[in-house]
mmCIF file of C-alpha atoms in Angstrom:
data_model
loop_
_atom_site.group_PDB
_atom_site.id
_atom_site.type_symbol
_atom_site.label_atom_id
_atom_site.label_comp_id
_atom_site.label_asym_id
_atom_site.label_seq_id
_atom_site.Cartn_x
_atom_site.Cartn_y
_atom_site.Cartn_z
ATOM 1 C CA MET P 15 18.096 -24.975 -13.860
ATOM 2 C CA SER P 16 19.615 -27.166 -16.601
ATOM 3 C CA LEU P 17 18.231 -27.278 -20.145
ATOM 4 C CA LYS P 18 17.369 -30.955 -19.635
ATOM 5 C CA LYS P 19 15.235 -30.074 -16.611
ATOM 6 C CA VAL P 20 13.628 -27.192 -18.498
ATOM 7 C CA THR P 21 12.643 -29.511 -21.367
ATOM 8 C CA LYS P 22 11.263 -32.108 -18.969
ATOM 9 C CA ARG P 23 9.233 -29.499 -17.081
ATOM 10 C CA PHE P 24 7.919 -27.939 -20.292
ATOM 11 C CA ASN P 25 6.716 -31.279 -21.678
ATOM 12 C CA TYR P 26 5.185 -32.200 -18.323
ATOM 13 C CA LEU P 27 3.116 -29.002 -18.250
ATOM 14 C CA PHE P 28 1.712 -29.570 -21.718
ATOM 15 C CA ASN P 29 0.990 -33.254 -21.155
ATOM 16 C CA LYS P 30 -0.753 -32.492 -17.883
ATOM 17 C CA ALA P 31 -2.894 -29.829 -19.506
ATOM 18 C CA GLY P 32 -3.636 -32.046 -22.509
ATOM 19 C CA ILE P 33 -2.732 -29.256 -24.906
ATOM 20 C CA LEU P 34 -2.296 -30.095 -28.596
ATOM 21 C CA ILE P 35 -0.314 -27.563 -30.619
ATOM 22 C CA ASN P 36 1.591 -27.514 -33.888
ATOM 23 C CA MET P 37 5.385 -27.598 -33.963
ATOM 24 C CA LYS P 38 5.781 -23.911 -34.804
ATOM 25 C CA THR P 39 3.725 -22.850 -31.802
ATOM 26 C CA TYR P 40 5.473 -25.463 -29.675
ATOM 27 C CA GLY P 41 8.843 -24.045 -30.636
ATOM 28 C CA LEU P 42 7.790 -20.490 -29.788
ATOM 29 C CA LEU P 43 6.376 -21.439 -26.419
ATOM 30 C CA PHE P 44 9.365 -23.618 -25.665
ATOM 31 C CA ALA P 45 11.711 -20.706 -26.372
ATOM 32 C CA ILE P 46 9.740 -18.479 -24.028
ATOM 33 C CA SER P 47 9.763 -21.175 -21.370
ATOM 34 C CA VAL P 48 13.534 -21.670 -21.683
ATOM 35 C CA THR P 49 14.097 -17.922 -21.340
ATOM 36 C CA LEU P 50 12.056 -17.846 -18.152
ATOM 37 C CA MET P 51 13.341 -21.001 -16.562
ATOM 38 C CA LEU P 52 16.985 -20.247 -17.264
ATOM 39 C CA ALA P 53 16.657 -16.775 -15.725
ATOM 40 C CA GLY P 54 18.882 -15.782 -12.836
ATOM 41 C CA CYS P 55 18.367 -17.056 -9.317
ATOM 42 C CA ALA P 56 17.473 -14.948 -6.306
ATOM 43 C CA SER P 57 16.454 -15.677 -2.730
ATOM 44 C CA PRO P 58 14.355 -12.810 -1.336
ATOM 45 C CA THR P 59 15.277 -11.569 2.122
ATOM 46 C CA TYR P 60 12.926 -10.609 4.949
ATOM 47 C CA ASN P 61 15.093 -8.303 7.039
ATOM 48 C CA TYR P 62 13.221 -5.002 6.707
ATOM 49 C CA ALA P 63 11.174 -3.599 9.613
ATOM 50 C CA PRO P 64 8.739 -0.716 8.911
ATOM 51 C CA LYS P 65 8.897 2.276 11.224
ATOM 52 C CA THR P 66 6.214 3.231 13.723
ATOM 53 C CA ALA P 67 5.493 6.959 13.583
ATOM 54 C CA ASP P 68 3.426 9.310 15.738
ATOM 55 C CA LEU P 69 0.612 11.186 14.036
ATOM 56 C CA SER P 70 -0.628 14.562 15.269
ATOM 57 C CA PHE P 71 -2.195 17.187 13.044
ATOM 58 C CA PRO P 72 -2.826 20.020 12.655
ATOM 59 C CA GLU P 73 0.063 21.379 14.732
ATOM 60 C CA VAL P 74 -0.763 22.996 18.061
ATOM 61 C CA GLY P 75 -1.138 26.748 17.553
ATOM 62 C CA SER P 76 -1.923 26.486 13.853
ATOM 63 C CA VAL P 77 -5.108 27.699 12.160
ATOM 64 C CA ALA P 78 -6.894 25.235 9.891
ATOM 65 C CA VAL P 79 -10.094 24.877 7.872
ATOM 66 C CA ALA P 80 -12.240 21.729 7.647
ATOM 67 C CA ARG P 81 -15.340 21.097 5.573
ATOM 68 C CA VAL P 82 -18.319 19.013 6.681
ATOM 69 C CA GLY P 83 -17.144 15.407 6.955
ATOM 70 C CA ASP P 84 -13.449 16.347 7.200
ATOM 71 C CA LYS P 85 -11.166 15.498 10.098
ATOM 72 C CA MET P 86 -10.491 18.517 12.322
ATOM 73 C CA LEU P 87 -7.987 16.818 14.602
ATOM 74 C CA SER P 88 -6.174 13.517 14.394
ATOM 75 C CA GLN P 89 -3.693 11.888 16.729
ATOM 76 C CA GLY P 90 -2.290 8.402 17.117
ATOM 77 C CA LYS P 91 0.355 6.141 15.647
ATOM 78 C CA TYR P 92 0.793 4.326 12.386
ATOM 79 C CA VAL P 93 3.348 2.153 10.641
ATOM 80 C CA GLU P 94 5.136 3.590 7.620
ATOM 81 C CA SER P 95 6.950 1.345 5.156
ATOM 82 C CA GLU P 96 9.290 1.905 2.251
ATOM 83 C CA ALA P 97 7.658 0.852 -1.003
ATOM 84 C CA ILE P 98 7.787 1.140 -4.756
ATOM 85 C CA LYS P 99 4.820 2.333 -6.785
ATOM 86 C CA VAL P 100 4.367 1.008 -10.325
ATOM 87 C CA LEU P 101 3.043 3.830 -12.492
ATOM 88 C CA GLU P 102 1.576 2.006 -15.489
ATOM 89 C CA GLN P 103 0.760 -1.490 -16.741
ATOM 90 C CA GLU P 104 3.675 -3.378 -18.280
ATOM 91 C CA GLN P 105 4.653 -6.897 -19.374
ATOM 92 C CA ILE P 106 7.838 -8.838 -18.643
ATOM 93 C CA LYS P 107 8.904 -11.347 -21.325
ATOM 94 C CA LEU P 108 5.276 -12.232 -22.187
ATOM 95 C CA ALA P 109 5.214 -14.063 -18.862
ATOM 96 C CA TYR P 110 4.076 -11.529 -16.262
ATOM 97 C CA THR P 111 1.713 -8.582 -16.463
ATOM 98 C CA ILE P 112 2.459 -5.887 -13.899
ATOM 99 C CA PHE P 113 -0.457 -3.697 -12.808
ATOM 100 C CA PRO P 114 -0.057 -0.228 -11.255
ATOM 101 C CA GLY P 115 0.063 0.142 -7.483
ATOM 102 C CA TYR P 116 2.462 -0.145 -4.564
ATOM 103 C CA PHE P 117 4.606 -3.054 -3.356
ATOM 104 C CA LEU P 118 5.806 -2.906 0.260
ATOM 105 C CA LYS P 119 9.450 -3.538 1.097
ATOM 106 C CA GLN P 120 10.279 -6.818 2.863
ATOM 107 C CA GLY P 121 14.080 -6.911 2.788
ATOM 108 C CA GLU P 122 17.327 -6.227 0.994
ATOM 109 C CA ASP P 123 20.864 -7.494 0.475
ATOM 110 C CA ASP P 124 23.965 -5.978 -1.098
ATOM 111 C CA LYS P 125 22.617 -6.499 -4.645
ATOM 112 C CA ALA P 126 18.868 -5.860 -4.519
ATOM 113 C CA SER P 127 15.805 -4.772 -2.568
ATOM 114 C CA TYR P 128 12.773 -7.061 -2.261
ATOM 115 C CA TYR P 129 9.088 -6.179 -2.074
ATOM 116 C CA LYS P 130 5.939 -8.071 -1.070
ATOM 117 C CA ILE P 131 3.066 -8.896 -3.394
ATOM 118 C CA THR P 132 -0.009 -8.159 -1.295
ATOM 119 C CA ALA P 133 -3.693 -7.431 -1.684
ATOM 120 C CA GLY P 134 -5.301 -4.239 -0.488
ATOM 121 C CA ASN P 135 -6.457 -0.812 -1.531
ATOM 122 C CA GLY P 136 -3.873 0.709 -3.863
ATOM 123 C CA ALA P 137 -1.646 -2.372 -3.966
ATOM 124 C CA GLY P 138 -0.089 -3.422 -7.257
ATOM 125 C CA ARG P 139 -0.607 -6.917 -8.582
ATOM 126 C CA ILE P 140 1.029 -9.380 -10.948
ATOM 127 C CA GLU P 141 -0.631 -11.886 -13.272
ATOM 128 C CA LYS P 142 1.359 -14.733 -14.785
ATOM 129 C CA SER P 143 0.936 -16.516 -18.109
ATOM 130 C CA ALA P 144 0.026 -20.204 -18.255
ATOM 131 C CA LEU P 145 3.627 -21.410 -18.560
ATOM 132 C CA ALA P 146 5.276 -19.034 -16.107
ATOM 133 C CA ASP P 147 6.136 -20.041 -12.561
ATOM 134 C CA MET P 148 4.100 -18.512 -9.732
ATOM 135 C CA GLN P 149 5.406 -15.164 -8.547
ATOM 136 C CA LYS P 150 6.293 -14.624 -4.879
ATOM 137 C CA ALA P 151 8.103 -11.266 -4.676
ATOM 138 C CA VAL P 152 9.360 -8.243 -6.573
ATOM 139 C CA MET P 153 13.069 -7.455 -6.789
ATOM 140 C CA VAL P 154 14.744 -4.187 -7.767
ATOM 141 C CA ASP P 155 18.377 -4.455 -8.749
ATOM 142 C CA LYS P 156 20.510 -1.845 -6.978
ATOM 143 C CA ASN P 157 22.931 -1.479 -9.889
ATOM 144 C CA ASP P 158 20.655 -0.891 -12.868
ATOM 145 C CA ASN P 159 17.306 -0.304 -11.080
ATOM 146 C CA GLU P 160 15.593 -3.067 -13.099
ATOM 147 C CA PHE P 161 12.177 -4.325 -11.991
ATOM 148 C CA CYS P 162 12.161 -8.108 -11.561
ATOM 149 C CA VAL P 163 9.590 -10.762 -10.679
ATOM 150 C CA VAL P 164 10.918 -13.496 -8.377
ATOM 151 C CA THR P 165 9.208 -16.902 -8.537
ATOM 152 C CA TRP P 166 8.693 -19.701 -6.025
ATOM 153 C CA LEU P 167 11.589 -21.506 -7.715
ATOM 154 C CA ASP P 168 13.791 -18.498 -6.818
ATOM 155 C CA THR P 169 14.305 -17.626 -10.480
ATOM 156 C CA TYR P 170 13.619 -14.109 -11.686
ATOM 157 C CA SER P 171 12.706 -12.221 -14.861
ATOM 158 C CA CYS P 172 13.489 -8.532 -15.299
ATOM 159 C CA ASP P 173 12.565 -5.604 -17.504
ATOM 160 C CA ASP P 174 13.940 -2.065 -17.455
ATOM 161 C CA GLU P 175 10.781 -0.737 -19.132
ATOM 162 C CA VAL P 176 8.653 -1.028 -15.980
ATOM 163 C CA ARG P 177 8.183 2.507 -14.686
ATOM 164 C CA PHE P 178 8.070 2.882 -10.910
ATOM 165 C CA GLU P 179 9.035 5.274 -8.142
ATOM 166 C CA LYS P 180 10.151 4.825 -4.552
ATOM 167 C CA THR P 181 7.684 6.025 -1.943
ATOM 168 C CA MET P 182 6.489 5.629 1.647
ATOM 169 C CA GLU P 183 3.172 3.932 2.404
ATOM 170 C CA GLU P 184 1.079 3.838 5.574
ATOM 171 C CA VAL P 185 0.585 0.239 6.653
ATOM 172 C CA VAL P 186 -2.392 -1.013 8.646
ATOM 173 C CA THR P 187 -1.244 -3.198 11.566
ATOM 174 C CA PRO P 188 -2.822 -4.463 14.824
ATOM 175 C CA ASP P 189 -0.934 -1.632 16.564
ATOM 176 C CA SER P 190 -2.382 1.128 14.394
ATOM 177 C CA PHE P 191 -4.488 3.508 16.480
ATOM 178 C CA GLN P 192 -5.972 6.934 15.805
ATOM 179 C CA GLN P 193 -8.305 9.425 17.520
ATOM 180 C CA THR P 194 -10.126 12.017 15.430
ATOM 181 C CA LEU P 195 -12.615 14.864 15.635
ATOM 182 C CA ILE P 196 -14.846 15.299 12.573
ATOM 183 C CA TYR P 197 -16.826 18.394 11.669
ATOM 184 C CA ASN P 198 -20.511 17.617 11.067
ATOM 185 C CA GLY P 199 -21.890 21.104 10.446
ATOM 186 C CA LYS P 200 -23.756 23.938 12.175
ATOM 187 C CA VAL P 201 -27.402 24.660 12.977
ATOM 188 C CA GLY P 202 -28.093 28.055 14.531
ATOM 189 C CA ASP P 203 -25.417 28.775 17.133
ATOM 190 C CA LYS P 204 -24.597 25.078 17.618
ATOM 191 C CA ILE P 205 -21.976 23.011 15.841
ATOM 192 C CA ASN P 206 -21.878 19.225 15.769
ATOM 193 C CA VAL P 207 -18.567 17.396 16.124
ATOM 194 C CA GLY P 208 -18.049 13.651 15.837
ATOM 195 C CA TYR P 209 -15.441 11.681 17.786
ATOM 196 C CA ARG P 210 -13.983 8.477 16.337
ATOM 197 C CA GLU P 211 -11.369 5.969 17.374
ATOM 198 C CA PHE P 212 -9.743 3.758 14.746
ATOM 199 C CA SER P 213 -7.837 0.579 15.514
ATOM 200 C CA SER P 214 -6.177 -1.305 12.640
ATOM 201 C CA ASN P 215 -7.997 1.149 10.328
ATOM 202 C CA MET P 216 -11.403 -0.003 11.652
ATOM 203 C CA VAL P 217 -13.787 2.239 13.581
ATOM 204 C CA ARG P 218 -14.232 1.120 17.186
ATOM 205 C CA ASP P 219 -18.026 1.374 17.554
ATOM 206 C CA ALA P 220 -17.838 1.564 21.348
ATOM 207 C CA PHE P 221 -15.629 4.660 21.036
ATOM 208 C CA ARG P 222 -17.616 6.938 18.770
ATOM 209 C CA ASN P 223 -19.759 9.882 19.780
ATOM 210 C CA GLU P 224 -21.545 12.957 18.447
ATOM 211 C CA VAL P 225 -21.317 16.155 20.512
ATOM 212 C CA GLU P 226 -23.010 19.538 20.123
ATOM 213 C CA TYR P 227 -21.348 22.763 21.195
ATOM 214 C CA ASP P 228 -23.192 26.071 21.683
ATOM 215 C CA LEU P 229 -20.950 28.831 20.348
ATOM 216 C CA SER P 230 -23.098 31.487 22.025
ATOM 217 C CA GLU P 231 -21.720 30.201 25.334
ATOM 218 C CA SER P 232 -18.067 29.816 24.291
ATOM 219 C CA ASN P 233 -15.988 29.567 21.149
ATOM 220 C CA ILE P 234 -13.631 27.144 22.912
ATOM 221 C CA ILE P 235 -14.626 23.498 22.531
ATOM 222 C CA GLY P 236 -12.945 20.387 23.876
ATOM 223 C CA TYR P 237 -13.086 16.598 23.957
ATOM 224 C CA GLN P 238 -10.787 14.147 25.744
ATOM 225 C CA GLY P 239 -8.067 16.711 26.256
ATOM 226 C CA ALA P 240 -8.252 18.204 22.768
ATOM 227 C CA GLN P 241 -9.142 21.911 22.697
ATOM 228 C CA ILE P 242 -10.076 24.087 19.741
ATOM 229 C CA GLU P 243 -10.847 27.783 19.390
ATOM 230 C CA VAL P 244 -13.557 28.257 16.764
ATOM 231 C CA VAL P 245 -12.716 31.297 14.617
ATOM 232 C CA GLU P 246 -15.618 30.962 12.173
ATOM 233 C CA ALA P 247 -18.191 28.263 11.482
ATOM 234 C CA THR P 248 -20.946 27.713 8.902
ATOM 235 C CA ASN P 249 -23.017 24.700 7.885
ATOM 236 C CA GLN P 250 -20.366 23.972 5.233
ATOM 237 C CA LYS P 251 -16.997 24.547 6.907
ATOM 238 C CA ILE P 252 -15.211 25.591 10.068
ATOM 239 C CA LYS P 253 -12.100 27.690 10.644
ATOM 240 C CA TYR P 254 -10.352 26.986 13.930
ATOM 241 C CA ARG P 255 -7.133 27.264 15.939
ATOM 242 C CA VAL P 256 -5.679 24.205 17.672
ATOM 243 C CA ILE P 257 -5.029 24.823 21.367
ATOM 244 C CA SER P 258 -4.153 21.223 22.253
ATOM 245 C CA ASN P 259 -4.478 17.777 20.739
ATOM 246 C CA PHE P 260 -5.684 14.628 22.534
ATOM 247 C CA ASN P 261 -3.856 13.595 25.703
#
């Protein structure tokens, strides 16, 4: 973006907002604006596909302990995505405030990796100042590992002070599906176990059930192909061995 265009855009923003400022403040804000608008250019890519993984725990044959309300068994599939996790709040050139949380990968090229700005539990977020262009993605330079904010004008601003780490995050998708058994406690010789099915991280109400098992009859319990040998059970926790998981 040329300096002439930067000046025109800067004046347009202030005239539109009806802001009256003195020349000293104008000069400071103009300098910040020039720095941002003359930043490098980048076009984020969208060529990354998260991996679908099978979930099955605990392992068959293993002995585990679950407390009341904990999952005893879980099986299904989920989508796992590469991500970066910002560790602490930071600012970039007085224009963008970066808040801690994860940003999911969306693509890469030979120079950088690109990450989505999304909402959700644990997601990071970015707030812009009044003069900054709207953010649309995060970029991490492959050479110097700088954290950059990419705007809708395909310009970017970077800072090497933003602390982050690379990680893997479970992503909720329409294909996400999980079956679980949950320990609900013990009364007398009977234990109560809950069955739940989750689709896209939401409980399927039509596929939930509570079942009681009388341990005086057998210490082997089962539901929909899953089998467990109860080693020890109280009204607070259960120790068990996994014979088989769900079919």
